[in-house]
Every structure is written in C-alpha cells, then in structure tokens.
Coordinates of C-alpha atoms in Angstrom, one line a residue:
Chain M
M37 CA 0.1 0.3 0.4
S38 CA 1.5 3.5 -0.7
R39 CA 1.8 6.2 1.9
P40 CA -0.3 8.2 0.6
V41 CA -3.9 6.5 0.1
R42 CA -3.1 4.5 3.8
S43 CA -2.7 7.9 5.4
A44 CA -5.8 8.7 3.8
I45 CA -7.7 5.5 5.0
Y46 CA -6.2 4.5 8.0
P47 CA -6.6 7.6 10.4
A48 CA -10.4 8.0 9.5
S49 CA -11.3 3.8 10.1
V50 CA -8.5 4.0 13.3
T51 CA -10.5 7.0 14.7
V52 CA -14.4 5.0 14.4
L53 CA -12.4 1.9 15.7
R54 CA -10.8 3.5 18.4
A55 CA -14.0 5.3 19.3
L56 CA -15.8 2.1 19.9
P57 CA -16.3 0.3 23.2
R58 CA -15.0 -3.3 23.2
N59 CA -18.1 -5.2 23.2
V60 CA -19.4 -3.3 20.1
A61 CA -15.8 -4.5 18.3
V62 CA -16.6 -7.6 19.2
Q63 CA -20.3 -7.6 17.7
L64 CA -18.2 -6.5 14.6
G65 CA -16.1 -8.8 14.4
V66 CA -18.4 -11.9 15.3
G67 CA -21.0 -10.2 12.8
A68 CA -18.2 -10.2 10.0
A69 CA -17.8 -14.0 10.7
I70 CA -21.0 -15.1 10.6
C71 CA -21.4 -13.3 7.2
L72 CA -18.3 -14.9 5.8
A73 CA -19.9 -18.4 7.0
M74 CA -23.3 -17.6 5.1
I75 CA -21.2 -16.8 2.1
V76 CA -19.1 -19.6 2.1
I77 CA -22.3 -22.0 2.7
W78 CA -24.1 -20.4 0.0
T79 CA -20.7 -20.9 -2.2
G80 CA -21.3 -24.5 -1.4
T81 CA -25.0 -24.6 -2.5
G82 CA -25.7 -22.1 -4.9
G83 CA -28.4 -20.1 -6.5
Y84 CA -30.5 -17.3 -5.3
F85 CA -28.3 -15.4 -3.0
W86 CA -29.8 -15.4 0.0
P87 CA -26.9 -14.1 2.6
R88 CA -27.7 -10.8 1.5
W89 CA -30.3 -10.6 4.2
V90 CA -27.8 -12.1 7.0
L91 CA -25.7 -9.1 5.8
F92 CA -28.0 -6.3 6.3
G93 CA -29.5 -7.8 9.6
V94 CA -25.9 -7.7 11.0
G95 CA -25.4 -4.4 9.4
V96 CA -28.3 -3.0 11.4
I97 CA -27.9 -4.2 14.6
L98 CA -24.3 -2.9 14.4
A99 CA -25.6 0.8 12.9
L100 CA -28.1 0.6 15.7
Q101 CA -25.4 0.7 18.4
I102 CA -22.4 2.8 16.5
A103 CA -24.3 5.8 15.3
P104 CA -25.8 6.8 18.7
R105 CA -22.7 6.0 20.7
L106 CA -20.8 8.7 18.2
A107 CA -23.9 10.8 18.8
W108 CA -23.6 10.2 22.5
R109 CA -19.5 11.9 22.6
L110 CA -20.9 15.8 22.2
P111 CA -21.2 17.5 25.1
P112 CA -25.1 17.3 27.1
G113 CA -27.6 19.5 25.8
R114 CA -29.5 20.4 22.8
R115 CA -26.4 19.7 19.9
R116 CA -26.6 16.4 21.1
R117 CA -30.3 15.9 21.6
L118 CA -30.5 16.3 17.6
A119 CA -27.2 14.4 16.7
L120 CA -28.9 11.4 18.6
H121 CA -32.0 12.0 15.9
L122 CA -29.9 12.6 13.4
A123 CA -28.1 9.0 14.0
L124 CA -31.4 7.3 14.2
D125 CA -32.8 8.8 11.3
A126 CA -28.9 7.9 9.4
V127 CA -30.1 4.3 9.9
I128 CA -33.4 4.0 9.3
G129 CA -33.6 6.4 6.2
P130 CA -30.8 3.9 4.1
L131 CA -32.3 0.8 6.2
E132 CA -35.9 1.1 3.8
V133 CA -33.9 2.0 0.9
I134 CA -31.9 -0.9 1.1
V135 CA -35.0 -3.0 2.0
W136 CA -36.6 -1.6 -1.1
A137 CA -33.4 -2.2 -3.2
L138 CA -33.1 -6.1 -1.8
S139 CA -36.9 -6.6 -2.3
G140 CA -36.3 -5.7 -6.1
G141 CA -37.0 -2.0 -6.1
G142 CA -40.4 -1.1 -8.4
L143 CA -42.2 1.5 -6.9
F144 CA -40.1 3.4 -4.5
W145 CA -42.2 3.5 -1.4
P146 CA -39.5 4.4 1.0
A147 CA -40.2 8.2 -0.2
Y148 CA -42.8 8.7 2.4
P149 CA -41.2 7.1 5.6
L150 CA -38.2 9.3 4.6
A151 CA -40.2 12.3 3.9
A152 CA -42.1 11.8 7.9
L153 CA -38.4 11.4 9.2
T154 CA -37.5 14.5 7.6
I155 CA -40.5 16.0 8.9
A156 CA -40.1 14.8 12.3
F157 CA -36.6 15.9 12.6
A158 CA -37.2 19.5 11.4
L159 CA -40.4 19.6 13.9
H160 CA -37.6 18.2 16.6
A161 CA -34.8 20.9 15.9
W162 CA -37.4 23.5 15.6
L163 CA -39.1 22.9 19.4
E164 CA -35.1 22.3 20.4
Y165 CA -34.4 25.8 19.3
Q166 CA -37.6 27.2 20.5
R167 CA -36.6 27.1 24.2
P168 CA -33.6 27.8 25.5
D169 CA -30.9 25.1 26.0
S170 CA -30.2 23.9 29.8
H171 CA -26.5 24.8 29.0
E172 CA -27.2 27.9 27.6
R173 CA -29.7 28.7 31.0
E174 CA -26.4 27.7 33.2
L175 CA -24.2 29.7 31.2
T176 CA -26.4 33.1 31.7
S177 CA -27.0 32.3 35.1
R178 CA -23.6 32.1 35.6
I179 CA -22.7 35.4 33.5
D180 CA -25.6 37.0 35.5
V181 CA -23.5 36.1 38.6
L182 CA -20.0 37.2 36.7
T183 CA -21.5 40.6 36.1
R184 CA -23.1 40.9 39.3
S185 CA -19.4 39.9 41.5
R186 CA -17.6 42.1 39.0
R187 CA -19.6 45.3 39.8
G188 CA -19.4 44.2 43.3
A189 CA -15.8 44.1 43.0
L190 CA -15.3 46.8 41.3
D191 CA -17.7 48.9 43.9
T192 CA -15.6 47.8 47.0
Q193 CA -12.1 48.3 45.3
A194 CA -13.7 52.0 44.4
A195 CA -14.8 52.5 47.8
E196 CA -11.7 51.1 49.1
L197 CA -9.4 53.5 47.3
R198 CA -11.9 56.5 48.5
R199 CA -11.1 55.9 52.0
I200 CA -7.7 55.7 51.3
E201 CA -7.4 58.7 49.4
R202 CA -9.8 60.6 52.7
D203 CA -7.2 58.6 54.9
L204 CA -4.5 60.3 53.4
H205 CA -5.6 63.7 53.0
D206 CA -7.1 63.8 56.9
G207 CA -4.1 61.8 58.3
A208 CA -0.6 62.5 56.6
Q209 CA -1.8 65.3 54.3
A210 CA -3.0 67.5 57.0
R211 CA -0.1 66.8 59.2
L212 CA 2.4 67.5 56.7
V213 CA 0.7 71.0 55.8
S214 CA 0.6 71.4 59.7
L215 CA 4.1 70.2 60.1
G216 CA 5.5 73.3 57.5
M217 CA 3.7 75.9 59.2
S218 CA 5.4 75.2 62.2
L219 CA 8.8 75.0 60.8
G220 CA 7.9 78.3 58.8
L221 CA 6.7 80.1 62.1
A222 CA 9.8 78.8 63.8
E223 CA 12.6 79.7 61.0
K224 CA 10.7 83.4 61.6
L225 CA 11.3 83.3 65.4
L226 CA 14.5 82.1 65.3
E227 CA 16.0 85.2 65.9
T228 CA 13.4 87.3 68.2
D229 CA 12.0 84.3 70.1
P230 CA 14.8 81.4 70.1
E231 CA 12.8 79.3 72.8
G232 CA 9.1 80.2 70.7
A233 CA 11.2 78.4 68.0
A234 CA 12.4 75.9 70.0
K235 CA 8.6 74.9 71.1
L236 CA 7.6 74.8 67.6
L237 CA 10.5 72.5 66.2
A238 CA 9.3 70.4 68.7
E239 CA 5.7 70.5 67.6
A240 CA 7.0 70.1 63.8
R241 CA 9.4 66.8 65.3
S242 CA 6.2 65.6 67.0
S243 CA 3.9 66.1 63.8
T244 CA 6.1 63.8 61.9
L245 CA 5.5 61.0 63.9
S246 CA 2.2 61.4 63.4
A247 CA 2.2 61.8 60.0
L248 CA 4.3 58.5 60.1
D249 CA 2.0 56.8 62.2
D250 CA -1.0 57.9 59.4
L251 CA 1.0 56.7 56.8
R252 CA 1.7 53.0 58.4
T253 CA -1.9 52.5 59.0
V254 CA -2.6 53.7 55.5
M255 CA -0.2 51.4 54.2
Q256 CA -1.1 48.3 56.3
A257 CA -4.8 48.4 55.2
I258 CA -3.5 48.4 51.7
H259 CA -0.6 45.8 52.0
P260 CA 0.3 43.7 55.3
S261 CA 3.8 43.7 55.5
V262 CA 3.7 40.8 57.2
L263 CA 1.7 38.8 54.8
A264 CA 4.6 40.1 51.8
D265 CA 7.1 38.3 54.6
R266 CA 5.4 35.4 55.3
G267 CA 2.7 35.0 53.6
L268 CA -0.9 33.8 54.9
P269 CA 0.1 31.5 57.7
G270 CA 2.5 34.3 59.3
A271 CA -0.2 37.1 58.1
I272 CA -2.9 35.4 60.3
E273 CA -0.4 34.3 63.1
A274 CA 0.5 38.2 63.6
L275 CA -3.2 39.0 63.3
A276 CA -4.0 36.4 66.4
L277 CA -0.8 38.0 68.2
D278 CA -2.7 41.6 67.7
V279 CA -6.6 40.8 68.8
S280 CA -7.2 41.0 72.6
V281 CA -8.9 38.0 72.6
P282 CA -6.8 34.6 72.8
V283 CA -6.8 32.9 69.2
E284 CA -6.3 28.9 68.5
I285 CA -5.2 28.5 65.2
T286 CA -5.1 25.9 62.6
Y287 CA -3.2 26.3 59.5
D288 CA -3.3 22.8 57.2
V289 CA -2.6 24.2 53.8
A290 CA 0.7 22.4 51.7
G291 CA 1.7 24.7 49.5
Y292 CA 1.2 28.6 48.8
A293 CA -2.0 30.3 47.6
S294 CA -1.6 33.2 44.7
P295 CA -1.3 36.5 46.5
P296 CA -4.4 37.7 45.1
I297 CA -5.9 35.0 47.2
E298 CA -4.1 35.0 50.1
S299 CA -4.4 38.8 50.3
A300 CA -8.1 38.6 50.4
M301 CA -8.2 35.6 52.7
Y302 CA -5.6 37.5 55.1
F303 CA -8.3 40.4 54.9
A304 CA -11.4 38.3 55.1
V305 CA -9.8 36.7 58.6
A306 CA -8.6 40.3 60.0
E307 CA -12.5 41.2 59.4
C308 CA -13.7 38.1 61.2
L309 CA -11.3 38.4 64.2
A310 CA -12.1 42.6 64.3
N311 CA -15.8 41.6 64.7
V312 CA -14.8 39.0 67.4
V313 CA -13.3 41.8 69.3
K314 CA -15.7 44.8 69.0
H315 CA -19.2 43.0 68.8
S316 CA -19.1 39.1 69.9
H317 CA -18.1 39.6 73.7
A318 CA -16.2 36.0 73.1
R319 CA -13.8 34.4 75.5
R320 CA -12.0 33.0 73.0
A321 CA -11.8 32.3 68.9
T322 CA -10.8 29.9 67.3
V323 CA -8.7 30.3 62.8
R324 CA -9.1 26.7 60.8
V325 CA -7.5 27.6 57.3
E326 CA -7.1 24.1 55.1
H327 CA -7.3 23.2 51.4
R328 CA -9.8 20.7 50.3
D329 CA -11.4 19.7 47.1
G330 CA -9.6 22.7 45.3
R331 CA -10.9 25.2 47.5
L332 CA -9.1 27.5 50.4
V333 CA -11.3 27.7 53.3
A334 CA -10.9 29.7 56.1
I335 CA -13.5 28.8 59.1
V336 CA -13.4 31.5 62.1
A337 CA -15.3 30.4 65.1
D338 CA -16.2 32.2 68.7
D339 CA -17.4 31.6 71.7
G340 CA -19.8 35.0 71.6
I341 CA -23.1 36.0 72.0
G342 CA -24.0 35.7 67.8
G343 CA -26.7 37.5 66.0
A344 CA -24.2 38.7 63.2
R345 CA -26.1 39.3 59.9
L346 CA -24.6 40.0 56.4
G347 CA -25.8 43.4 55.1
F348 CA -25.5 46.2 53.2
G349 CA -22.8 47.9 54.1
S350 CA -21.6 45.5 57.0
G351 CA -18.1 44.4 57.1
L352 CA -19.4 40.8 56.7
Q353 CA -20.7 41.8 53.2
G354 CA -17.9 43.7 52.3
I355 CA -16.0 40.5 53.0
A356 CA -18.4 38.6 50.8
D357 CA -18.5 40.5 47.8
R358 CA -14.4 40.5 47.9
L359 CA -14.8 36.9 47.6
E360 CA -17.4 36.9 45.4
A361 CA -15.2 38.6 43.0
F362 CA -12.6 35.3 43.1
D363 CA -15.7 32.9 42.6
G364 CA -15.8 32.4 46.5
G365 CA -18.1 32.9 49.2
L366 CA -19.2 33.2 52.6
R367 CA -21.6 31.2 55.0
L368 CA -22.6 32.9 58.7
R369 CA -24.0 30.5 61.1
S370 CA -24.9 32.9 64.1
P371 CA -27.8 32.6 66.1
D372 CA -28.6 35.1 68.5
G373 CA -26.9 33.6 71.9
G374 CA -24.0 32.3 69.8
P375 CA -21.7 30.7 68.8
T376 CA -20.8 32.5 65.6
T377 CA -19.2 30.7 62.8
V378 CA -18.0 32.5 59.8
T379 CA -17.0 30.1 56.5
M380 CA -15.3 31.3 53.8
E381 CA -13.8 29.5 50.9
V382 CA -12.2 30.7 47.5
P383 CA -11.1 27.7 44.4
C384 CA -7.7 28.0 44.3
E385 CA -4.7 26.2 42.9
L386 CA -1.7 25.5 45.4
S387 CA 1.8 26.2 43.8
S388 CA 4.6 24.7 45.8
A389 CA 6.4 28.2 46.2
R390 CA 6.1 31.0 46.8
T391 CA 5.2 33.3 44.1
Chain Q
M173 CA 32.2 52.0 69.8
R174 CA 31.9 50.5 67.0
V175 CA 28.6 50.0 64.3
V176 CA 27.7 48.8 61.1
I177 CA 24.8 49.9 59.5
G178 CA 22.1 47.9 56.6
E179 CA 19.7 50.0 55.3
D180 CA 18.9 50.0 51.7
L181 CA 17.3 53.6 51.4
A182 CA 20.4 55.9 51.0
L183 CA 18.8 58.9 52.6
L184 CA 18.8 56.3 55.8
R185 CA 21.8 55.0 55.8
D186 CA 23.7 58.6 55.4
G187 CA 21.7 60.2 58.2
L188 CA 22.0 57.2 60.2
T189 CA 25.9 57.4 59.9
R190 CA 26.0 61.2 60.4
L191 CA 23.9 60.9 63.5
L192 CA 25.9 57.7 65.3
E193 CA 29.0 59.4 64.4
A194 CA 27.9 62.5 66.1
S195 CA 26.9 60.7 68.9
G196 CA 30.3 59.3 69.1
F197 CA 30.1 56.1 67.5
E198 CA 32.6 54.6 65.0
V199 CA 30.9 53.4 62.0
V200 CA 33.2 50.6 60.2
G201 CA 30.6 49.9 57.9
A202 CA 27.3 51.1 56.2
V203 CA 25.5 48.8 53.9
S204 CA 22.8 48.8 51.5
D205 CA 22.0 45.0 51.2
A206 CA 21.7 41.9 52.6
P207 CA 24.2 39.9 51.4
S208 CA 26.8 42.6 52.2
A209 CA 25.5 43.3 55.6
A210 CA 25.4 39.0 56.2
A211 CA 29.6 39.7 55.0
L212 CA 29.7 43.0 57.9
L213 CA 28.2 40.8 60.5
E214 CA 31.0 38.0 60.2
R215 CA 33.1 40.8 61.3
D216 CA 33.9 40.1 65.3
D217 CA 35.7 43.6 65.9
I218 CA 31.8 45.1 66.2
D219 CA 30.1 46.3 69.2
V220 CA 26.6 46.8 67.4
A221 CA 24.8 46.7 64.2
V222 CA 21.7 48.6 63.4
L223 CA 19.5 46.8 60.5
D224 CA 16.5 47.9 58.6
I225 CA 14.4 44.8 58.7
R226 CA 13.3 45.1 54.8
M227 CA 16.3 45.2 52.6
P228 CA 17.2 43.8 49.1
P229 CA 17.3 41.1 47.4
T230 CA 13.6 40.2 48.6
F231 CA 12.6 43.3 50.4
T232 CA 10.8 41.6 52.9
N233 CA 12.5 40.3 56.2
E234 CA 16.1 40.1 55.6
G235 CA 17.1 42.5 58.7
L236 CA 15.0 40.1 60.7
K237 CA 17.0 36.9 59.4
L238 CA 20.4 38.2 59.5
A239 CA 20.2 39.1 62.8
L240 CA 18.8 35.7 64.2
A241 CA 21.4 34.1 62.0
A242 CA 24.2 36.1 63.5
R243 CA 23.2 36.0 66.9
Q244 CA 23.1 32.2 66.3
R245 CA 27.0 32.2 65.4
R246 CA 27.3 34.9 67.9
P247 CA 25.1 34.3 71.0
G248 CA 24.1 38.2 72.5
M249 CA 25.9 39.6 69.7
P250 CA 24.0 43.0 69.9
I251 CA 21.7 44.3 67.4
V252 CA 19.3 46.8 66.4
V253 CA 16.6 45.7 63.7
L254 CA 14.4 48.9 62.8
S255 CA 11.2 48.4 60.6
Q256 CA 8.1 50.9 59.5
F257 CA 6.3 48.5 60.7
V258 CA 6.7 46.5 64.2
E259 CA 4.7 43.0 64.8
Q260 CA 4.8 41.4 67.7
L261 CA 5.5 38.4 66.2
Y262 CA 8.9 39.3 65.1
A263 CA 9.9 41.0 68.7
R264 CA 8.9 37.4 70.1
E265 CA 11.1 35.4 67.2
L266 CA 13.8 37.8 68.4
L267 CA 13.8 37.3 71.7
E268 CA 13.1 33.6 71.7
S269 CA 16.7 32.8 72.2
G270 CA 16.3 34.4 75.5
E271 CA 19.7 36.6 75.4
G272 CA 19.8 39.9 75.5
G273 CA 21.2 42.9 73.6
L274 CA 18.3 43.3 71.3
G275 CA 17.0 46.0 70.4
Y276 CA 13.6 46.3 67.7
L277 CA 12.2 49.9 67.0
L278 CA 10.3 51.4 64.5
K279 CA 12.5 53.8 62.2
D280 CA 10.5 56.7 63.7
R281 CA 11.9 56.4 66.8
V282 CA 15.6 58.1 65.2
A283 CA 13.3 61.2 65.3
D284 CA 14.5 61.5 68.8
V285 CA 18.2 61.5 68.5
D286 CA 18.9 61.6 71.9
E287 CA 16.6 58.5 73.1
F288 CA 17.6 56.3 69.7
V289 CA 21.5 56.8 70.5
A290 CA 21.0 55.9 74.2
A291 CA 18.9 52.9 72.7
V292 CA 21.7 51.7 70.8
R293 CA 24.6 52.2 73.7
Q294 CA 21.8 50.4 75.8
V295 CA 21.9 47.2 73.0
A296 CA 25.7 47.3 73.0
A297 CA 25.9 46.9 76.4
G298 CA 23.5 43.9 76.3
G299 CA 20.0 45.5 77.1
T300 CA 16.7 44.6 75.4
V301 CA 14.7 47.7 74.2
L302 CA 11.5 47.0 72.5
D303 CA 9.2 49.5 70.5
P304 CA 6.9 51.6 72.9
K305 CA 4.7 50.5 69.9
V306 CA 5.2 46.7 71.0
V307 CA 4.7 46.8 74.1
A308 CA 1.3 49.2 74.3
S309 CA -0.3 46.6 71.9
L310 CA 1.2 43.8 74.5
L311 CA -0.3 45.6 77.3
S312 CA -3.7 46.3 75.8
R313 CA -4.0 42.8 75.9
A314 CA -1.8 41.0 78.3
S315 CA -3.3 42.2 81.1
A316 CA -5.9 39.6 81.8
R317 CA -3.7 36.5 81.2
E318 CA -1.2 34.2 83.2
P319 CA 1.4 34.7 84.8
L320 CA 0.9 38.3 83.9
A321 CA -2.3 38.4 85.9
R322 CA -0.4 37.8 89.4
L323 CA 1.5 41.3 88.8
T324 CA 0.2 44.2 90.4
P325 CA -0.7 47.2 87.9
R326 CA 2.5 48.9 89.3
E327 CA 4.4 45.9 88.8
R328 CA 2.9 45.9 85.1
E329 CA 4.0 49.5 84.7
V330 CA 7.8 48.2 86.0
L331 CA 7.7 45.1 83.6
R332 CA 6.9 47.5 80.5
L333 CA 9.4 49.6 80.9
I334 CA 12.0 47.2 81.3
A335 CA 10.7 46.2 78.4
Q336 CA 11.4 49.4 76.8
G337 CA 15.1 48.6 77.8
R338 CA 14.9 51.7 80.6
S339 CA 17.5 51.0 83.6
N340 CA 16.3 51.0 87.0
A341 CA 17.3 54.3 87.2
G342 CA 15.3 55.5 83.9
I343 CA 12.4 53.1 85.1
A344 CA 12.4 55.0 88.8
A345 CA 12.8 58.7 86.7
G346 CA 9.7 57.6 84.3
L347 CA 7.4 57.0 87.9
F348 CA 8.4 59.3 90.7
L349 CA 9.6 56.8 92.5
S350 CA 12.9 55.8 94.3
E351 CA 15.4 53.7 92.8
K352 CA 15.5 51.4 96.1
A353 CA 11.3 51.0 95.6
I354 CA 12.1 50.1 91.6
G355 CA 14.3 47.1 92.9
K356 CA 11.7 45.7 94.8
H357 CA 9.3 46.0 92.8
I358 CA 11.6 44.2 89.8
N359 CA 12.5 41.3 92.5
N360 CA 8.5 40.9 92.9
I361 CA 8.4 41.0 89.2
F362 CA 10.8 38.3 88.9
T363 CA 9.4 35.8 91.9
K364 CA 6.2 36.1 90.5
L365 CA 7.2 35.3 86.8
D366 CA 9.4 31.7 88.5
L367 CA 12.3 33.2 87.0
P368 CA 15.6 31.8 87.7
M369 CA 18.1 33.2 89.6
A370 CA 20.9 34.5 86.8
A371 CA 22.9 37.9 86.1
D372 CA 20.1 40.5 86.3
D373 CA 20.4 41.5 82.8
N374 CA 19.5 38.0 81.7
R375 CA 16.8 37.9 84.1
R376 CA 15.3 41.2 82.7
V377 CA 15.3 39.6 79.2
L378 CA 13.5 36.7 80.3
A379 CA 10.8 38.6 82.1
V380 CA 10.2 40.6 78.7
L381 CA 10.2 37.2 77.0
A382 CA 7.4 36.1 79.6
Y383 CA 5.7 39.2 78.8
L384 CA 5.3 38.3 75.2
Q385 CA 4.5 34.6 75.5
A386 CA 1.9 35.5 78.2
A387 CA 0.5 37.5 75.4
D388 CA 0.5 34.1 73.1
S389 CA -1.4 31.7 75.5
P390 CA -4.7 32.0 76.3
T391 CA -5.9 31.6 79.6
R392 CA -7.6 28.1 80.5

C-alpha cells in the first residue's frame, strides 16, 4: 500500500474503531465471521444469493449501536439530542432504501417514511431552538453572577480607594501641612524668640511622628508587610497576636495560594477577628485554614453572643463581595446567643513555591 | 564604639551614619543590601549592628533573618532591628533565644536622636529595647492572662518600662519613685514570673520574654 492512500484511509477507520467500546468491536468481529460463514455455505449450495439478508441484519444491529454512540460523544444539551435523532434517522433512512433495493425495487415506497422522518427531525429541531437550552441557561446565570460579582468587586475597590484617599488627606497630608507651618513660623521666630522657635520645632517633630503613624496605618491597610514577608500563615499568626481575645490557629495548607487570594483571605480573616473583638464578647476564638477539594477554606469561630448578620454596608458583606470576585463565598452561622461560625472559601490551586 | 549599618535607603543610611558618628560611634561599615550586611556581621570587632528589617534582594524581612543568624553564630551579639512596622510576632522571634543585646524599634524613633542613641548604647551593653508600640499592644491584651495576671498594676508598669530597655534609674525617673522601690518591684516581678536566679540583665530579658509569651497563650 502506498503511503498517501494509507494515510488517508487508515486514520479515519482507526478513529472510528478507537471510538468503539470493546463489546461493539467484538460484535463487529462476530458479525463479520457469521457473514463470511453464510457466504461460504452459499458458494457450496449456490442459487439465489440469500446471505444478503444476513449481511443486512448484522449491518442494522451494528449501525444501531455505533451511530448513537458517536452522537453521544457530544457535550450534553441540545446539540447532542439532535445528533442522536439524526443518528437514528441515518440508520432507519438507508435501511428502508436498502430493503426496497433488496426486495427488487419497483415503486419507490421509502419516499413516504423518508419524508416523515425529515419532517419529524425538522419539528424536533424547531422545538429545540424554541426554548433555551439548559446548558445555555446555566451559562446565562453564570454570566449574571459574573456581572454582579465584577460590579461588586469594582464597587468595593472604588470604595477602598476613596477610603485610602480620605485617610491620606485627613491624616498624613494635614499633618505635613501643619508641619510646614510650624517650620515656617519657627524660622521666623529663630532670631526674635528662640524659645518659641524651639517649642515649634518640637511640635514639628511630633507632627512628623503622627504623620508617619498615619502613613503606616494606610500602608498596612493596603498590603500588610507581614503578609509580604511570611505569606498567609505568618500573617494570620501576627493577626492573632494583635487581638485581645485568645485565638487558636490551625493552618493546614500544603502549598501556597496566589498572592491576590492570600490577600483576600487575610483581610477576610482580619475582618472576622475584628468583629469577634468588637461585637461578640467572646472569650476565645479559633481560626482554621485548610485546602480541600480545590478550595482554600478559612473558618473563624468564636464562643460569643452571636447575632451577626450579613447586609448592605456590613463588614461581612464586604468580605462576601470580595470573595465572590474570586468565585468564592462566605457562609455565616450566628444564632442569637451564639456561637458564631464564619466559613469563607475560594477556589484555588496551590503552588509549591511562593510567587 | 564600633557600629555597622544595614539600610537600603541612601537617605536614611547617610542620616544614621551622621547621627551615630555625631554621637561618638565609629561607623565601620554602612551597606545597602542583605548579602553585604551578612558579610559585615561576620566581623568580630563590632560592638553593635543597626539593621533595617526590609532590604534587597527580596525586600521582606532580611534584617530579621540576618539578626537571628548572626546571633546564632555569636550568641548575644548586639543588634538593633529597625522597621517601618512593628510586629509582635517578630519581637517574639527575636527574643526567643533568651539573650539580651537586642533592639526592635520603629524607624520613627530615629527622630528623637537622644533616645535613639541611648537605645543603641543600651543594646550594645546587652540590654533589650522594644519599641513602645510593641509594648503597648502587648499591654492592651496581656493584662488578663497568666502569668502576668499575678502582677500588680504598678509591677506591670515597671515591666513595660523594662521591655522598653530602661535602666532601674530610668524607670525610677519615669515613675517618680526611688531606685530602691523600683529594685523591690523588679524583684517581685522576677519572683512572680518564676524566673531563675541569674545575671540581672538576663533575667530582665526573660521577664520581657514571659511578657511576650503570656500575650500568646490563652487563659485556661
């Protein structure tokens, strides 16, 4: 066999054969053997070529098995259903034509069933395209969620930026202005009133300290240094050290999440712990972080009075919005009287090294 | 007194050099990244090192790691770690070995030249100086916990000043008490915290350490 021919026929047949499950392949072999046997018997007896009906029967059985299987390989939904229908028609239609041909021709009666099959298929297709596909509905609702979460994330981000701007404006900037004034005045007083100048200089120095304090607060709110240094486990440990309620930490994650996810989780846990301190009257709290089923999960629990609610403008809602932007979410269980458990999760792949 | 400086911002490095030289220190090296700082810390003829916690190459907590490594090699080697932020976590790691000669301060403290220089001298002499901010955040939460709950408010106040690296005389001046009274308070603190008899400097460090650990262990 020359190579071009081989390469043209061989792949196609191999593809079909590979697509077949073993039992069908076995049937194919058995069917071929039966047909061969009948033909051998016929060559012995001669006469009317009756094995053609055997060939026909085996062919129908095999076609009925193979055609739907090929159609089944499409993704579930409208296209698969139509393909199944078409596969069935593709067996039944030729079958009738063959029966007509084998039984000696004559009036072309298969025209009627073929027309019926065509009409049925057209009707099916029309109906399928009338109502939205379930797959399509899923996609639509997914788009809705994405649109909402993207808007939520942008809103949160914009609010965050406004807050940072306001903090800088009211804090560090105001202090630097007053610092400038103190220094200017001191310069003026230097000759006439050295004592007053010294006082102003001392004031200026304390102003720089306050400005630094303000800047530090703003910087920590943007990206805490300990998160950059130590990643999520160290940062949560540091958080726990800074709250007045004893916090027990279990960190069970074998690897590193991406920095944006670590940051989102860090602020989520920070907000929860801040709530514990502010509202819960808890005596102790636990933070559990783990990675399961492809999700990074953080559970913050306390033994306080409960009654926490999600709602517009609440810190917890802010976290929920932020996590939704990562396709994650937040579940809150906080009956009146406590205890409170906040479960936050984000789908996330771990890497073996910090990025 | 011979000092080395590791600080990546030229402005601050020069400022620190100038400030320390003006205060009678001899600056034997001022470098801008962790590897060169590590090389400087290998020298045995330095009395104290001042390290920025965040330096090249990774700009995270090189200074802290350098300090821990250097002190493992030469226990009690006096090092002042400067940072834009203070973390209790890092304070605890620095003090974990239980040896003195350590400072952990906000960079802001440089603005008060006298106090900063006093802190560096204190560390060089084997003392422990924690930033008031670390101490304040410890105090805000440690009061209800063992074993610090056993201390009277006055004793806690004294412990706070010990953590800031004050000498007995400094504490006495700060609290308007006699040095003798302070000595008594300090002895009470040592007893209540079950600190072993040892050199006074070392017990002071241990007291601060107890302080830090108390902040970490929940009451049962």
